Coordinates of C-alpha atoms in Angstrom, one line a residue:
X19 CA 5.4 80.0 15.8
X20 CA 6.4 83.3 17.7
X21 CA 10.0 82.7 17.5
X22 CA 9.7 81.4 13.8
X23 CA 7.9 84.9 13.2
X24 CA 10.6 87.1 15.3
X25 CA 13.8 85.1 13.8
X26 CA 12.5 85.3 10.3
X27 CA 11.7 89.2 10.7
X28 CA 15.3 90.0 12.1
X29 CA 17.1 87.9 9.3
X30 CA 15.1 89.5 6.8
X31 CA 16.2 92.8 8.3
X32 CA 19.7 91.7 8.2
X33 CA 19.5 90.8 4.6
X34 CA 18.1 94.3 3.7
X35 CA 20.7 96.1 5.7
X36 CA 23.5 94.6 3.8
X37 CA 21.8 95.5 0.4
X38 CA 22.9 99.4 1.1
X39 CA 25.8 99.7 -1.5
X40 CA 26.8 101.8 -4.3
X41 CA 27.4 98.7 -6.4
X42 CA 25.8 95.7 -7.1
X43 CA 25.5 93.2 -4.1
X44 CA 25.8 89.2 -5.2
X45 CA 25.4 86.2 -3.2
X46 CA 28.3 83.5 -2.5
X47 CA 25.7 80.3 -3.3
X48 CA 27.1 77.1 -2.3
X49 CA 23.3 75.5 -2.3
X50 CA 23.5 74.8 1.3
X51 CA 20.3 76.1 3.3
X52 CA 22.0 79.5 4.5
X53 CA 23.2 81.0 1.3
X54 CA 19.8 79.7 -0.5
X55 CA 17.8 81.5 2.3
X56 CA 20.0 84.5 1.5
X57 CA 18.9 84.6 -2.3
X58 CA 15.2 83.7 -1.5
X59 CA 15.1 86.7 0.7
X60 CA 16.6 89.2 -1.7
X61 CA 14.2 88.1 -4.2
X62 CA 11.4 88.5 -1.7
X63 CA 12.7 92.4 -1.3
X64 CA 12.5 92.9 -4.7
X65 CA 16.2 92.1 -6.2
X66 CA 16.0 90.6 -9.7
X67 CA 18.9 89.0 -11.4
X68 CA 20.9 88.9 -8.3
X69 CA 24.3 87.5 -9.2
X70 CA 25.2 84.1 -7.5
X71 CA 28.4 82.3 -7.4
X72 CA 29.2 78.8 -7.0
X73 CA 32.6 77.0 -7.0
X74 CA 33.4 73.0 -7.3
X75 CA 36.2 70.9 -7.6
X76 CA 37.1 67.2 -9.1
X77 CA 35.5 64.6 -7.3
X78 CA 37.7 61.9 -5.5
X79 CA 37.1 58.4 -4.3
X80 CA 33.4 58.7 -4.4
X81 CA 33.4 62.1 -2.7
X82 CA 31.6 64.9 -4.8
X83 CA 33.3 67.7 -5.3
X84 CA 30.6 70.3 -5.7
X85 CA 27.3 70.8 -4.7
X86 CA 26.0 72.4 -8.2
X87 CA 22.7 70.5 -8.1
X88 CA 21.5 72.4 -5.1
X89 CA 22.9 75.6 -6.3
X90 CA 21.2 75.3 -10.0
X91 CA 18.0 74.5 -7.9
X92 CA 17.9 77.9 -6.4
X93 CA 19.4 79.9 -9.0
X94 CA 16.6 78.5 -11.5
X95 CA 14.0 79.3 -8.8
X96 CA 14.6 82.6 -8.3
X97 CA 16.1 83.5 -11.9
X98 CA 19.3 84.5 -10.6
X99 CA 22.7 85.6 -13.1
X100 CA 24.2 82.5 -11.8
X101 CA 28.0 81.5 -12.6
X102 CA 29.7 78.0 -12.1
X103 CA 33.4 78.1 -11.3
X104 CA 34.8 74.5 -11.6
X105 CA 38.8 74.0 -10.8
X106 CA 40.6 70.9 -11.5
X107 CA 43.1 69.2 -9.6
X108 CA 45.7 70.8 -11.4
X109 CA 44.7 74.1 -10.3
X110 CA 44.9 73.5 -6.6
X111 CA 48.9 73.5 -6.3
X112 CA 49.2 77.0 -7.3
X113 CA 46.2 78.0 -5.7
X114 CA 47.5 76.7 -2.3
X115 CA 50.6 78.7 -2.6
X116 CA 48.6 81.7 -3.2
X117 CA 46.5 81.1 -0.7
X118 CA 49.1 80.5 1.9
X119 CA 51.0 83.8 0.8
X120 CA 47.6 86.0 1.5
X121 CA 47.3 84.3 4.9
X122 CA 48.3 86.6 8.0
X123 CA 48.5 83.6 10.0
X124 CA 48.3 80.3 9.5
X125 CA 44.5 78.7 8.5
X126 CA 44.6 75.4 8.7
X127 CA 40.9 74.8 7.4
X128 CA 40.8 73.0 4.1
X129 CA 38.2 75.3 2.7
X130 CA 40.4 78.3 3.1
X131 CA 41.4 77.7 -0.2
X132 CA 38.1 77.2 -1.9
X133 CA 37.2 80.6 -0.3
X134 CA 40.4 82.5 -1.7
X135 CA 39.5 80.8 -5.4
X136 CA 35.9 81.7 -5.2
X137 CA 36.7 85.2 -4.1
X138 CA 39.4 85.9 -6.8
X139 CA 36.6 84.8 -9.4
X140 CA 33.5 86.8 -7.9
X141 CA 35.9 89.9 -7.4
X142 CA 36.0 89.8 -11.2
X143 CA 32.4 90.6 -11.7
X144 CA 30.9 92.3 -8.2
X145 CA 32.8 94.2 -5.1
X146 CA 30.2 93.3 -2.5
X147 CA 28.7 90.0 -2.0
X148 CA 26.7 88.4 0.9
X149 CA 27.8 84.9 2.6
X150 CA 25.9 82.3 4.9
X151 CA 28.9 82.7 7.2
X152 CA 27.7 82.2 10.8
X153 CA 24.6 80.4 10.6
X154 CA 25.7 77.2 11.9
X155 CA 27.6 78.6 14.8
X156 CA 24.4 80.9 15.8
X157 CA 21.8 78.1 15.2
X158 CA 23.3 74.9 16.0
X159 CA 24.2 73.8 12.4
X160 CA 27.0 71.5 13.1
X161 CA 26.9 67.7 14.0
X162 CA 28.4 68.1 17.1
X163 CA 25.7 70.5 18.6
X164 CA 22.8 67.6 18.4
X165 CA 24.5 65.4 21.0
X166 CA 25.0 68.5 23.4
X167 CA 21.0 68.8 23.7
X168 CA 20.9 65.5 25.9
X169 CA 24.2 66.1 27.7
X170 CA 24.2 67.4 31.3
X171 CA 25.3 70.8 31.7
X172 CA 28.4 69.5 34.0
X173 CA 29.5 67.3 31.3
X174 CA 29.6 70.1 28.2
X175 CA 33.4 70.5 28.2
X176 CA 34.1 66.7 28.2
X177 CA 31.5 66.1 25.3
X178 CA 32.5 68.8 23.2
X179 CA 36.0 68.0 23.3
X180 CA 35.5 64.4 22.4
X181 CA 33.7 65.6 19.2
X182 CA 35.6 68.6 18.3
X183 CA 39.3 68.0 19.3
X184 CA 41.7 66.6 16.7
X185 CA 44.2 65.1 19.1
X186 CA 44.3 65.4 22.8
X187 CA 47.1 66.7 24.9
X188 CA 49.2 63.6 25.1
X189 CA 49.7 63.3 21.3
X190 CA 51.2 66.7 21.1
X191 CA 54.2 65.1 22.8
X192 CA 54.3 62.9 19.9
X193 CA 54.0 65.8 17.2
X194 CA 56.2 68.7 18.3
X195 CA 59.8 68.5 18.5
X196 CA 60.4 70.2 21.7
X197 CA 59.1 69.5 25.2
X198 CA 55.3 69.9 25.8
X199 CA 54.4 71.5 29.1
X200 CA 52.4 69.6 31.7
X201 CA 49.4 72.3 30.9
X202 CA 46.7 71.7 28.8
X203 CA 46.0 75.0 27.7
X204 CA 43.3 74.3 25.0
X205 CA 41.1 72.3 27.4
X206 CA 41.9 74.7 30.2
X207 CA 40.4 77.3 27.8
X208 CA 37.5 75.1 27.0
X209 CA 36.4 74.2 30.2
X210 CA 36.4 77.3 31.8
X211 CA 34.1 79.0 28.9
X212 CA 31.7 76.3 29.4
X213 CA 31.5 76.1 33.1
X214 CA 31.0 80.1 33.1
X215 CA 27.6 81.1 34.4
X216 CA 25.0 82.6 31.9
X217 CA 24.1 79.4 30.0
X218 CA 21.6 77.0 31.4
X219 CA 22.3 73.7 29.1
X220 CA 25.3 72.4 27.7
X221 CA 23.9 73.4 24.1
X222 CA 23.5 77.0 25.1
X223 CA 27.2 77.0 26.7
X224 CA 28.7 75.2 23.4
X225 CA 26.9 77.8 21.3
X226 CA 28.1 80.5 23.4
X227 CA 31.6 79.2 22.8
X228 CA 31.2 78.7 19.1
X229 CA 30.3 82.3 18.7
X230 CA 32.4 84.2 21.2
X231 CA 35.6 82.3 20.7
X232 CA 35.6 79.9 17.5
X233 CA 33.6 82.2 15.0
X234 CA 35.7 85.2 15.2
X235 CA 39.1 83.3 15.5
X236 CA 38.4 81.0 12.8
X237 CA 35.6 81.3 10.0
X238 CA 34.9 85.1 10.2
X239 CA 38.7 85.5 10.3
X240 CA 39.2 83.1 7.1
X241 CA 36.3 84.7 5.0
X242 CA 37.4 88.5 5.9
X243 CA 40.8 87.4 5.0
X244 CA 40.6 85.5 1.7
X245 CA 38.1 88.1 0.6
X246 CA 39.8 91.1 1.3
X247 CA 43.1 89.4 -0.5
X248 CA 41.0 90.1 -3.8
X249 CA 39.2 93.6 -2.8
X250 CA 35.9 91.7 -2.2
X251 CA 33.6 93.0 0.7
X252 CA 31.8 90.0 2.1
X253 CA 28.9 90.8 4.3
X254 CA 27.0 88.2 6.8
X255 CA 23.6 88.6 7.7
X256 CA 23.6 85.9 10.1
X257 CA 25.9 87.6 12.0
X258 CA 23.8 90.7 12.0
X259 CA 24.2 91.8 16.0
X260 CA 20.6 92.1 16.6
X261 CA 19.7 88.7 15.0
X262 CA 22.5 87.1 17.0
X263 CA 21.2 88.5 20.1
X264 CA 17.7 87.1 19.3
X265 CA 19.0 83.8 18.8
X266 CA 21.1 83.6 21.7
X267 CA 17.7 84.2 23.5
X268 CA 15.9 81.4 21.7
X269 CA 15.4 78.2 23.6
X270 CA 18.1 76.0 22.4
X271 CA 15.5 73.1 21.5
X272 CA 14.2 75.4 18.5
X273 CA 17.8 75.9 17.2
X274 CA 18.8 72.1 17.3
X275 CA 15.5 70.6 15.9
X276 CA 15.0 69.0 12.9
X277 CA 19.0 67.9 12.8
X278 CA 20.0 71.4 13.5
X279 CA 18.7 75.0 12.5
X280 CA 15.3 73.9 13.1
X281 CA 13.9 77.4 13.4
X282 CA 15.9 78.7 10.5
X283 CA 14.5 75.5 8.6
X284 CA 10.8 76.4 9.6
X285 CA 11.7 79.9 8.0
X286 CA 13.0 78.5 4.9
X287 CA 10.0 76.4 4.2
X288 CA 8.2 79.4 3.1
X289 CA 10.5 80.1 0.4
X290 CA 12.6 77.4 -0.7
X291 CA 11.7 73.9 -2.1
X292 CA 12.1 70.8 0.7
X293 CA 15.0 69.3 -1.6
X294 CA 17.1 72.4 -0.4
X295 CA 15.5 72.5 3.2
X296 CA 16.0 69.0 4.0
X297 CA 19.1 67.9 2.1
X298 CA 22.1 66.5 4.0
X299 CA 24.5 68.9 5.9
X300 CA 27.2 70.3 3.4
X301 CA 30.2 72.0 3.3
X302 CA 32.8 73.4 0.8
X303 CA 33.8 70.1 -0.6
X304 CA 37.6 70.1 -1.7
X305 CA 38.4 66.3 -1.8
X306 CA 41.9 66.5 -3.2
X307 CA 42.7 68.8 0.2
X308 CA 40.5 66.6 2.7
X309 CA 42.5 63.6 1.8
X310 CA 45.8 65.3 0.9
X311 CA 46.4 63.1 -2.2
X312 CA 47.7 63.6 -5.5
X313 CA 49.8 66.9 -6.7
X314 CA 48.8 68.3 -3.4
X315 CA 50.8 65.2 -1.2
X316 CA 53.7 65.8 -3.3
X317 CA 53.4 69.8 -1.9
X318 CA 52.8 68.8 1.4
X319 CA 55.9 65.9 1.4
X320 CA 58.0 68.5 -0.1
X321 CA 57.3 71.3 2.5
X322 CA 57.8 68.7 5.5
X323 CA 61.1 67.4 4.3
X324 CA 62.6 70.6 3.0
X325 CA 65.8 71.7 4.6
X326 CA 64.1 74.9 6.5
X327 CA 61.6 72.2 7.9
X328 CA 64.5 70.0 9.3
X329 CA 66.3 73.2 10.6
X330 CA 63.2 74.4 12.3
X331 CA 62.4 70.9 13.5
X332 CA 59.1 72.1 14.7
X333 CA 57.8 68.6 14.4
X334 CA 59.3 65.2 15.3
X335 CA 60.6 63.3 11.9
X336 CA 59.2 60.0 13.0
X337 CA 55.5 61.4 13.3
X338 CA 55.6 63.0 10.0
X339 CA 57.0 59.8 8.4
X340 CA 54.2 57.9 10.1
X341 CA 51.5 60.2 8.6
X342 CA 52.8 60.3 5.3
X343 CA 53.1 56.2 4.9
X344 CA 49.7 56.0 6.5
X345 CA 47.5 58.7 5.3
X346 CA 44.3 56.9 6.7
X347 CA 45.8 57.8 10.2
X348 CA 45.7 61.5 9.3
X349 CA 41.9 61.8 9.4
X350 CA 41.0 64.0 12.4
X351 CA 37.8 65.3 13.8
X352 CA 35.2 67.5 12.0
X353 CA 36.7 66.5 8.5
X354 CA 40.0 68.0 9.2
X355 CA 43.5 66.3 8.2
X356 CA 46.3 66.4 10.7
X357 CA 48.9 65.8 7.7
X358 CA 47.4 68.8 6.0
X359 CA 47.5 70.9 9.3
X360 CA 51.3 70.3 9.7
X361 CA 51.9 70.9 5.9
X362 CA 50.0 74.0 5.9
X363 CA 51.7 75.3 8.9
X364 CA 55.4 74.7 7.6
X365 CA 54.5 75.9 4.1
X366 CA 53.4 79.1 5.7
X367 CA 56.4 79.5 7.9
X368 CA 58.4 78.9 4.6
X369 CA 56.5 81.4 2.3
X370 CA 56.6 84.2 4.8
X371 CA 60.3 83.8 5.6
X372 CA 59.7 82.9 9.3
X373 CA 62.7 81.1 11.0

């Protein structure tokens, strides 16, 4: 209870700090625990008719393309000025092209496009918005965090790689068109970071890696780049320095409890319905991108077979054709897609004229 009270107060302070602005502050409301909690705490702080925004896409193969059910629950509960943004598959190809053009470097996560589209719409209504970004990395909300709670400290690197790596080093020799060095730089980086002193448990070590390495170089960079492309300032209360420092000191069992983010869920129960708090873990659902099918598949195929791609010879043609012929083999760890990773990189190189 002491940890719940301390984290709750730190989070309330973080949310209030990010209200300071000369313009109204909205919320990117996915309907997940983190953004829903921000809306609840803003209401608790006296904010009325907060502008909230959710985005959704076409469903595909039984996979829902939106989480409007949950975002609507929160919007009704707190009487927000809510806007649903729905985009059809036909909107995705031009959206992907605009998103790639806005990238200062290749970003392979499938939800980059969703963020870019969401920020485009939100920027037409508000210039500052709060987001739940970072809560999973700080409070152990991802699926690979739960097994870490029982893994011996010395086995942290192996367990993390098994859960998170899209491909092992040996597979790279089948992917790229140049000789692959014997040095597995990615694994070496993870092994060194997770073995460093200062973390008592495997989970502590992984959360440190998430916050120090993974978070700034992927999710934070992704959201910042996509929002700034539209002149939208996105503020992230879960990455408040005081809150993150407190979370790092919080015993890992409080974070990993209840399927992840246990201490946050207990705080949320004070202000949100159980349906929102105990819902399955969500994400930015973009089924067409996760599966690389329909018009997006045509776009990726065109990029990977383009003359520029052949001249560059970055990827082995037989590997590319193998993924194109058997898309089921393209699924990778953490919900990513190997075909999309290759296509995105080649699209980025072609869009930015890199030879």
